[in-house]
Coordinates of C-alpha atoms in Angstrom, one line a residue:
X282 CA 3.3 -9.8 21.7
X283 CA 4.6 -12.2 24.1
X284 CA 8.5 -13.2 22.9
X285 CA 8.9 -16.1 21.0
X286 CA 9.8 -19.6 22.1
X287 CA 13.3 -20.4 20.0
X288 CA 13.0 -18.3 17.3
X289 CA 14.8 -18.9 14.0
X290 CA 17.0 -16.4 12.6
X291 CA 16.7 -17.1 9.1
X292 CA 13.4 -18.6 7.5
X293 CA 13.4 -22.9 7.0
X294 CA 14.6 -23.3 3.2
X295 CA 10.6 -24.2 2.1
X296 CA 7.8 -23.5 4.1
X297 CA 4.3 -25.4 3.6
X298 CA 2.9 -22.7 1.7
X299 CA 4.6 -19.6 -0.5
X300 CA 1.1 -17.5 0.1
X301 CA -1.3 -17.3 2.6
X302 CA -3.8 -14.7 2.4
X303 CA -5.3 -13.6 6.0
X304 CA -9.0 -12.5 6.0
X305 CA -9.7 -14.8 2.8
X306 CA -13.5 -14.3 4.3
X307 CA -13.6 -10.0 4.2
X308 CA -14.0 -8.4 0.8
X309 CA -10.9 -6.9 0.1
X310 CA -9.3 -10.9 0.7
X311 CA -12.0 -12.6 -1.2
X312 CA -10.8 -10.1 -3.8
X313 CA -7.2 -10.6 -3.2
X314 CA -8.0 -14.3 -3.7
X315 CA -9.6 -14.0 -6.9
X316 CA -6.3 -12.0 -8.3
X317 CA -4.5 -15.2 -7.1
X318 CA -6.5 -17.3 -8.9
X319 CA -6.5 -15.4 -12.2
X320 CA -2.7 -14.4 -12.1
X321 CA -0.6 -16.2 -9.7
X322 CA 1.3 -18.9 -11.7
X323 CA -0.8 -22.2 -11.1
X324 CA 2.4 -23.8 -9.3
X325 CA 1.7 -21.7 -6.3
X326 CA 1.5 -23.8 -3.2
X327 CA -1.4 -21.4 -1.4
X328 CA -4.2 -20.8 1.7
X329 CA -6.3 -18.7 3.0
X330 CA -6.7 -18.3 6.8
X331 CA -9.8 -16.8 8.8
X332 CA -12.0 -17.0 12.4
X333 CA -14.7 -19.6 10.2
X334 CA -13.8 -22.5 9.1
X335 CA -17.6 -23.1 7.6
X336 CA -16.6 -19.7 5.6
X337 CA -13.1 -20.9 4.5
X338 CA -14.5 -24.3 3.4
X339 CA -17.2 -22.8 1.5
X340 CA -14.3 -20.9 -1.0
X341 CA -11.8 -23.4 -1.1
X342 CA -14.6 -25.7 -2.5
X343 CA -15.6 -23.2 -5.3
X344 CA -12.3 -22.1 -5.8
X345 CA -11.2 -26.0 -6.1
X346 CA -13.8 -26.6 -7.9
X347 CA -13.3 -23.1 -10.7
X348 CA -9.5 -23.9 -11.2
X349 CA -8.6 -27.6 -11.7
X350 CA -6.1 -26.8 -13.1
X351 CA -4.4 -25.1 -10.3
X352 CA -2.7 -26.4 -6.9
X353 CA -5.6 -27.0 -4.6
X354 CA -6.1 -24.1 -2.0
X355 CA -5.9 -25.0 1.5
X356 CA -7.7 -23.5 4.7
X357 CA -5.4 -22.0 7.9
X358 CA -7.4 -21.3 11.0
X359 CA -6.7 -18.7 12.8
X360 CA -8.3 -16.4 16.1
X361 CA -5.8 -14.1 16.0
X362 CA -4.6 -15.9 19.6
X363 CA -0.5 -15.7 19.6
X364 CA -0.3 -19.4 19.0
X365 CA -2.1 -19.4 16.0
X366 CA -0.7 -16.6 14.5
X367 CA 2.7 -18.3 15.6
X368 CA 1.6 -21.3 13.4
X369 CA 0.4 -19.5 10.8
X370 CA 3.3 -17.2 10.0
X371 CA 5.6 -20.3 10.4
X372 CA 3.4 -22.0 7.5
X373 CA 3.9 -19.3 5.0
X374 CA 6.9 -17.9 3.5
X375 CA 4.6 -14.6 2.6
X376 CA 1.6 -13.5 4.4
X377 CA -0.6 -11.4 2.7
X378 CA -3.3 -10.3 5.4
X379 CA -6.4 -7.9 4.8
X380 CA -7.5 -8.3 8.6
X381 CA -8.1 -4.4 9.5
X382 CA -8.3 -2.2 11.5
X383 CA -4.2 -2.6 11.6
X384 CA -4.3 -0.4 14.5
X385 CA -6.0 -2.7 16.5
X386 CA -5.7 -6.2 15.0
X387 CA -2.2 -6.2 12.6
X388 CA 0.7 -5.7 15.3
X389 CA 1.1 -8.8 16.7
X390 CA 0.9 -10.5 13.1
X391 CA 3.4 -8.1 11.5
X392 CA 5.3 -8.6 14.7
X393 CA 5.1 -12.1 14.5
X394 CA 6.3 -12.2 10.5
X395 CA 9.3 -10.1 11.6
X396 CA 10.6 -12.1 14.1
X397 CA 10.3 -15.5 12.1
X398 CA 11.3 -14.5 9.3
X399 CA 7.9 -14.3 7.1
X400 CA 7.6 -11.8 4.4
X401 CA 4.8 -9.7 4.6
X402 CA 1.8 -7.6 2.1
X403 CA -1.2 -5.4 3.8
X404 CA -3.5 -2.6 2.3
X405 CA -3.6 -0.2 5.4
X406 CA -3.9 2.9 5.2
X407 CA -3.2 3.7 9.3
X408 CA 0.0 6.0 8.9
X409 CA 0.0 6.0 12.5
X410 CA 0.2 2.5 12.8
X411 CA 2.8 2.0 9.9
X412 CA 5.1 4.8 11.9
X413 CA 5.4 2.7 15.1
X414 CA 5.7 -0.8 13.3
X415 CA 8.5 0.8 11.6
X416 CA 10.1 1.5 15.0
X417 CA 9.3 -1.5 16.9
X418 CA 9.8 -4.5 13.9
X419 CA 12.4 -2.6 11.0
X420 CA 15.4 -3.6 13.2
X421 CA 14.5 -7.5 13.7
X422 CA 12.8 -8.0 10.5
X423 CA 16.3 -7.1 8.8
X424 CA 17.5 -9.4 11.4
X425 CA 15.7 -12.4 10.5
X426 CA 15.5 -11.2 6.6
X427 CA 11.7 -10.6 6.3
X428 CA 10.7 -8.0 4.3
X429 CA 7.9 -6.7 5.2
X430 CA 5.8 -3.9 2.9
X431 CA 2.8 -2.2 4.3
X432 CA 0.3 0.3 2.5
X433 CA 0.6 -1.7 0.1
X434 CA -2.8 -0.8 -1.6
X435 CA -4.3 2.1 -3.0
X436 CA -2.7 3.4 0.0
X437 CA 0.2 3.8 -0.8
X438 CA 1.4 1.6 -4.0
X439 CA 0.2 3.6 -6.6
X440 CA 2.1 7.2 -4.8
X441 CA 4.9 5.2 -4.3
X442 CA 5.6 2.9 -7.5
X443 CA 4.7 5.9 -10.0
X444 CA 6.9 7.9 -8.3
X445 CA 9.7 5.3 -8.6
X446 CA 9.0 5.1 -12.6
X447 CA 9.5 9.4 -12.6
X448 CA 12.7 9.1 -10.9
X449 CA 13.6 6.5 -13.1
X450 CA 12.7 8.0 -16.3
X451 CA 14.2 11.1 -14.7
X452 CA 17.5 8.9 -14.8
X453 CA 17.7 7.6 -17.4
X454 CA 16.1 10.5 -20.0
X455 CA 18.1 13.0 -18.5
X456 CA 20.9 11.8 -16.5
X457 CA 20.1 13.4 -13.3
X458 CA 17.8 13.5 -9.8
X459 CA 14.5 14.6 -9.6
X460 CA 13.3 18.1 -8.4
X461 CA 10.2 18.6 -7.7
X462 CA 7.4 15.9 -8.0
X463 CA 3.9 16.6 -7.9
X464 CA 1.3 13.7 -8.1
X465 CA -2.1 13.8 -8.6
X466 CA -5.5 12.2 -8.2
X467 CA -7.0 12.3 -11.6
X468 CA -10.0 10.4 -11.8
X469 CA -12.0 7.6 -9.5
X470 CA -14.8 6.0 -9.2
X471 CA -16.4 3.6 -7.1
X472 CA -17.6 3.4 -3.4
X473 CA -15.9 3.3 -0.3
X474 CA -16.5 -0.5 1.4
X475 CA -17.2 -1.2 4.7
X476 CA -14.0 -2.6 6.1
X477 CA -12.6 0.9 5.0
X478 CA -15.1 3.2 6.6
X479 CA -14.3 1.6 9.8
X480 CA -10.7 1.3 9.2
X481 CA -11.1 5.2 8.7
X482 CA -13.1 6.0 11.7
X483 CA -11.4 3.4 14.2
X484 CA -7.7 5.4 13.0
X485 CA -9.2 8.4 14.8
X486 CA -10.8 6.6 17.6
X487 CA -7.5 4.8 18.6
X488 CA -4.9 7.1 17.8
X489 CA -3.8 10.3 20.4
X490 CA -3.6 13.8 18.0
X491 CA -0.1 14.0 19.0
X492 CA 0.2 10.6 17.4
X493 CA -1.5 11.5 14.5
X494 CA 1.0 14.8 14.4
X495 CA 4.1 12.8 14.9
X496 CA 3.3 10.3 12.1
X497 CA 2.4 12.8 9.5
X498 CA 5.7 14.5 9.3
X499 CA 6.6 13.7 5.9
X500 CA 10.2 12.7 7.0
X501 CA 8.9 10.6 10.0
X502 CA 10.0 7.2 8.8
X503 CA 12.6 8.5 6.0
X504 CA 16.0 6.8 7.2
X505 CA 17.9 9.3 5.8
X506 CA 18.1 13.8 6.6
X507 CA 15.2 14.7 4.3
X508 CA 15.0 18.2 2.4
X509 CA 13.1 20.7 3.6
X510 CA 10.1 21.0 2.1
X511 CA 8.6 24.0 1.1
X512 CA 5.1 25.5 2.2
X513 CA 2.6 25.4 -0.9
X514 CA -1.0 26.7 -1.3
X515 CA -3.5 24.6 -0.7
X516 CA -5.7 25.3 -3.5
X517 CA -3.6 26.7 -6.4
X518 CA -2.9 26.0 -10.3
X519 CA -0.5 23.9 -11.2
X520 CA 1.4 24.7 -14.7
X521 CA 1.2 21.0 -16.1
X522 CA -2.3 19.5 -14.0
X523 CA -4.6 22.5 -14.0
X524 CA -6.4 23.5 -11.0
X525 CA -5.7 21.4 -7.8
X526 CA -6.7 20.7 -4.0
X527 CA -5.2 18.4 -1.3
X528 CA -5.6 14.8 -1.2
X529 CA -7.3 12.8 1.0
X530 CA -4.5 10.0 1.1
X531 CA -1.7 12.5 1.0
X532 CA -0.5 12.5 4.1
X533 CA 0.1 8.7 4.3
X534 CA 1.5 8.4 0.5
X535 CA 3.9 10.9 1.2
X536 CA 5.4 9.7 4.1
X537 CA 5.8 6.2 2.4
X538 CA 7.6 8.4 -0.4
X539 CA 10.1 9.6 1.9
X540 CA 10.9 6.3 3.3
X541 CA 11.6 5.0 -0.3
X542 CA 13.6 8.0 -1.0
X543 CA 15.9 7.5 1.7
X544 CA 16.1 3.6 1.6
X545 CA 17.6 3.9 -2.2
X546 CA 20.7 5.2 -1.2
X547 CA 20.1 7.7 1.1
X548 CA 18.2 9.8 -1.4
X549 CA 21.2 10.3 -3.4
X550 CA 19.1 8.2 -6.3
X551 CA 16.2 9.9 -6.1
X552 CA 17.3 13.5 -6.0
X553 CA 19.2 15.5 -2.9
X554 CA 16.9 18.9 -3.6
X555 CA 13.7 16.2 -4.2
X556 CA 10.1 17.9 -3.0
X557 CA 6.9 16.1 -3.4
X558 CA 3.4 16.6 -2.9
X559 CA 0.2 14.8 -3.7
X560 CA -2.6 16.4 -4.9
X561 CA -6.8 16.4 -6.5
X562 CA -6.9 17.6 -9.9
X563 CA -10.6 19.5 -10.2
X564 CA -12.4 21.0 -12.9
X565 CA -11.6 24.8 -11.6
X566 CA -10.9 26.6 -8.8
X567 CA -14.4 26.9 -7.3
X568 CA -14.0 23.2 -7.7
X569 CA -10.7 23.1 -6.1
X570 CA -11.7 25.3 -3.1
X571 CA -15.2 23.4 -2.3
X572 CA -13.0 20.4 -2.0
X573 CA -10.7 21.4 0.3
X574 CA -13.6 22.9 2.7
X575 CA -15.4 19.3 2.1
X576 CA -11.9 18.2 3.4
X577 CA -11.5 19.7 6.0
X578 CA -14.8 19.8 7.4
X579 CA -14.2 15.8 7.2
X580 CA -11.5 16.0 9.3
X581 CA -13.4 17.9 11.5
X582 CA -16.3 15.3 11.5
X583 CA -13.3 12.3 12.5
X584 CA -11.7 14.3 15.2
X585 CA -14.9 15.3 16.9
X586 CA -16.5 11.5 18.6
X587 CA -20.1 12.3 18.3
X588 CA -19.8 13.9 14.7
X589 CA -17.7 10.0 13.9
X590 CA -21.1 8.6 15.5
X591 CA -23.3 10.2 12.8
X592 CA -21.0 9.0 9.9
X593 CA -20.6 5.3 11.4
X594 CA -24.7 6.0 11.0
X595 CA -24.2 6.5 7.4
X596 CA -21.7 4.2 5.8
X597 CA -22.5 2.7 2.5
X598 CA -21.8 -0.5 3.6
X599 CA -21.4 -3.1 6.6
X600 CA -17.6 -4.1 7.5
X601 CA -17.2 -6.6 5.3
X602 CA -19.4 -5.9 2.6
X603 CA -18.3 -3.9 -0.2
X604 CA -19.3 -2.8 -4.1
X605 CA -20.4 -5.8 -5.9
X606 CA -18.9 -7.3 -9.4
X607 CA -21.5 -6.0 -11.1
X608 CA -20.9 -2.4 -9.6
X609 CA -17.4 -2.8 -10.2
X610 CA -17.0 -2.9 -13.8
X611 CA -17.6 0.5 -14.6
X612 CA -15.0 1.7 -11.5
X613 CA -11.9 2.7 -12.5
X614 CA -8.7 5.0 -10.6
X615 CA -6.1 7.1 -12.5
X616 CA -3.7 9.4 -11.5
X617 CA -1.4 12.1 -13.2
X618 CA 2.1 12.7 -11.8
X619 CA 5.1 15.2 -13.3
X620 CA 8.5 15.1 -12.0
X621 CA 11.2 17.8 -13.2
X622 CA 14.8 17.2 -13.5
X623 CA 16.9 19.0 -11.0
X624 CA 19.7 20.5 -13.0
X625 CA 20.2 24.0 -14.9
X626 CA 18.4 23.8 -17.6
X627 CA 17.3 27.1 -19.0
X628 CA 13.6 25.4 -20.2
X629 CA 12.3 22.7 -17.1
X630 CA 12.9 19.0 -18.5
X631 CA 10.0 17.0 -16.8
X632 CA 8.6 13.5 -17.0
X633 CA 4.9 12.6 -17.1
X634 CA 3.3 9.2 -15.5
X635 CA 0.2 7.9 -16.1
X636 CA -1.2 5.3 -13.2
X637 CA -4.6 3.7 -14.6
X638 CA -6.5 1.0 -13.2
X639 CA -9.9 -0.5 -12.8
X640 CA -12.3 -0.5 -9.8
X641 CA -9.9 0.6 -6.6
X642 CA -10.2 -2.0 -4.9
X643 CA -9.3 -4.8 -7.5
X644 CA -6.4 -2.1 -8.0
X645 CA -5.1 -3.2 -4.2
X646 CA -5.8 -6.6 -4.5
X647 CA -4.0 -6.9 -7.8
X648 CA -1.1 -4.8 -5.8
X649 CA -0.7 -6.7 -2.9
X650 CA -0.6 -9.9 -5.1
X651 CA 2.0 -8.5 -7.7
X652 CA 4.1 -7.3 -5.0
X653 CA 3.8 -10.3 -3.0
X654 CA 5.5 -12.3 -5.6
X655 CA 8.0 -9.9 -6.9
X656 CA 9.2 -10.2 -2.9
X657 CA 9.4 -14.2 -3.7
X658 CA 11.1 -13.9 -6.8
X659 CA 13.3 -11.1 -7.7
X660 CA 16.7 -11.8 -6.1
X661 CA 17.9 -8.4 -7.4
X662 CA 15.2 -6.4 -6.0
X663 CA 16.3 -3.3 -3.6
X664 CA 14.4 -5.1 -0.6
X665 CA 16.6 -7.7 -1.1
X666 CA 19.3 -6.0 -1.0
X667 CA 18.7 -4.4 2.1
X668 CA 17.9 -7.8 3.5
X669 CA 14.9 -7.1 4.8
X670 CA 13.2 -5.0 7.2
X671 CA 9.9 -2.7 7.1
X672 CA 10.1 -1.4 3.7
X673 CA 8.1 0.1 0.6
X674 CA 6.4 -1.1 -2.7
X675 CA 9.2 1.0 -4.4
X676 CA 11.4 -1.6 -2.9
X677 CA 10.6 -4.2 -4.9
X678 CA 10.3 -2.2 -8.3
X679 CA 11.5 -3.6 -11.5
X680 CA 10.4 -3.2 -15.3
X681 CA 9.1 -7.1 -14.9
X682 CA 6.6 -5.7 -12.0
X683 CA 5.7 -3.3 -14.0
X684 CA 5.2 -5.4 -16.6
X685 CA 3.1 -7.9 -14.4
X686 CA 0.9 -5.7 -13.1
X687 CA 0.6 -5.0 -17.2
X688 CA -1.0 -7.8 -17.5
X689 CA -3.0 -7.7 -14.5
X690 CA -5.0 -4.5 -15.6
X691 CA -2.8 -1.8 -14.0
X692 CA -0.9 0.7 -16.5
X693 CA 2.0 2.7 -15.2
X694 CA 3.4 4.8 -18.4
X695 CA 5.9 6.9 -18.9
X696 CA 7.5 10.2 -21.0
X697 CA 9.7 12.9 -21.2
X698 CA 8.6 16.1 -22.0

């Protein structure tokens, strides 16, 4: 991105609109929209932004039309051309875009949000690109006091937010850090939509494989000296989740982890001996091996360009399209995690979380939107403390987002065991 004619260092006191959501049109915003709509206070001053205006019209009018009650949306348009992103970002005092693949369309809008100030909420899932948007945009969004959360959806809020309420049952239950965590994939169903099967299959397109090595490191954006973590089998029993195998999104939840460890104090809050690791619970260990061959053989099938050919040949669904409402209702996503309390204790004192949701991809929508207004309106969060900067969903944490998302069909429990 070009630099900016006469930027502003802070954000103008009220902008025209607290939320606009970019790629209203796709199926994860159209989504994201509808979790506005149903649970974003009706004050909200709002718009959604896309390439078609004929598209954009055509929701605003049945959204207008749904909720009278509401503050009319409005319609941004927007090519992705540096002026209009420019325009849009300097509408909004949050951006919450859905415009994928990151890799190859998000940098110059995050970009753009850091360096006027915007706040900013995406789903990806590109590791790769969240690893050099934290090197390029953390120092001048702090600067200009945006903060700016990516993975944001199933990849990575749920890792990240359940692990927060461990550590802070951890805390408070026992008085200490945390251990070792270990958190788990327990259940899910639904399909994978369009705009993520390209998402998936661009990532390994675009990115080098010593990118892709670089950005997995688990300590690769922590801001603080990580521990060491040690090696652990790939397909092994764990004592509280049974039989388990790696997880598919493992590698980019943990290395958003490790960037909320060290942003709360270093890691001094979260535990100074603190190991993690995310995992598939499966019915056995036959189970638990097949897995991991299906997974790797996967990874085989994304690194090798013809093998990617055949599986763009085979997706569920066009980019754009996804699982309909009717599909949807029986989905649902739920994960186990247990942390243990680093101290001496002759007996391990752990903490159990329970993450339960409905169909996946109402689960990032009704993320990104929770999130998105915690960032507006918890003055006390950690994010805000920091003053801004390329940070985490743990960041903005609280009981009342917990609480929120409560009410928004998304259960994150705790106990002590």
């Amino acid at each position: 991105m070009a630099s900016p004619r006469n930027p502003t260092t802070t954000p103008p006191p009220r902008r025209k609109y607290d939320i606009v959501v970019f790629g209203a049109t796709g199926y994860t915003g159209k989504l994201t929209c509808e979790t506005i709509l149903k649970h974003a206070p009706s004050s909200l001053r709002w718009a959604i932004a896309g390439r078609s205006p004929q598209r954009l019209e055509l929701l605003q009018h049945e959204w207008n039309r749904s909720y009278p009650d509401r503050v009319p949306v409005q319609t941004f348009i927007c090519d992705l051309s540096e002026v209009q992103i420019e325009a849009l970002v300097k509408a909004t005092a949050l951006l919450i875009t859905t415009v994928g693949p990151y890799i190859r369309y998000g940098t110059p809008v995050l970009e753009a949000c850091a360096v006027y100030g915007t706040h900013y909420v995406d789903c990806t899932g590109e590791y790769p690109w969240t690893y050099e948007m934290v090197k390029r945009c953390h120092k001048t969004a702090k600067n200009r006091g945006a903060i700016i959360i990516p993975q944001c959806g199933v990849e990575s809020a749920p890792a990240d937010l359940s692990t927060w309420a461990l550590i802070k049952a951890v805390r408070e239950g026992f008085n200490t850090g945390t251990g070792k965590v270990t958190f788990a994939l327990h259940k899910i169903k639904g399909k994978t939509s369009g705009g993520t099967f390209e998402t998936v299959l661009n990532l390994f397109e675009t990115a080098t494989l010593q990118e892709l090595h670089e950005s997995s490191r688990y300590n690769s954006i922590c801001p603080a000296k990580a521990p060491e973590q040690p090696y652990q089998y790939p397909v092994r029993r764990d004592p509280d989740l049974g039989f388990v195998s790696p997880s598919i999104s493992g590698t980019a939840d943990r290395v958003q982890v490790f960037r909320s460890w060290g942003l709360f104090d270093s890691g001094v809050y979260y535990g100074e001996n603190f190991i993690w690791s995310e995992v598939l619970q499966r019915r056995n260990r036959a189970h638990a091996i097949v897995t991991w061959l299906v997974l790797n053989i996967l990874g085989v099938c994304m690194i090798v360009a013809p093998l990617r050919w055949i599986l763009k040949k085979i997706r569920p669904f066009a980019p754009g399209e996804g699982p309909n409402e009717e599909q949807r209702k029986n989905n649902m996503i739920e994960y186990h995690g247990i942390a243990e309390a680093d101290d001496d204790s002759e007996t391990p004192r752990k903490a159990f979380v329970n993450f339960k949701g409905p169909d996946p991809y109402e689960v990032t929508a009704i993320l990104m939107v929770e999130v998105a207004l915690a960032i507006l309106h918890d003055k006390n969060s950690l994010a805000r403390k920091l003053g801004g900067g390329v940070l985490t969903p743990a960041t903005v944490a609280s009981p009342h987002l917990i609480q929120r998302l409560d009410r928004a069909g998304i259960h994150i429990e705790t106990k002590l065991f």
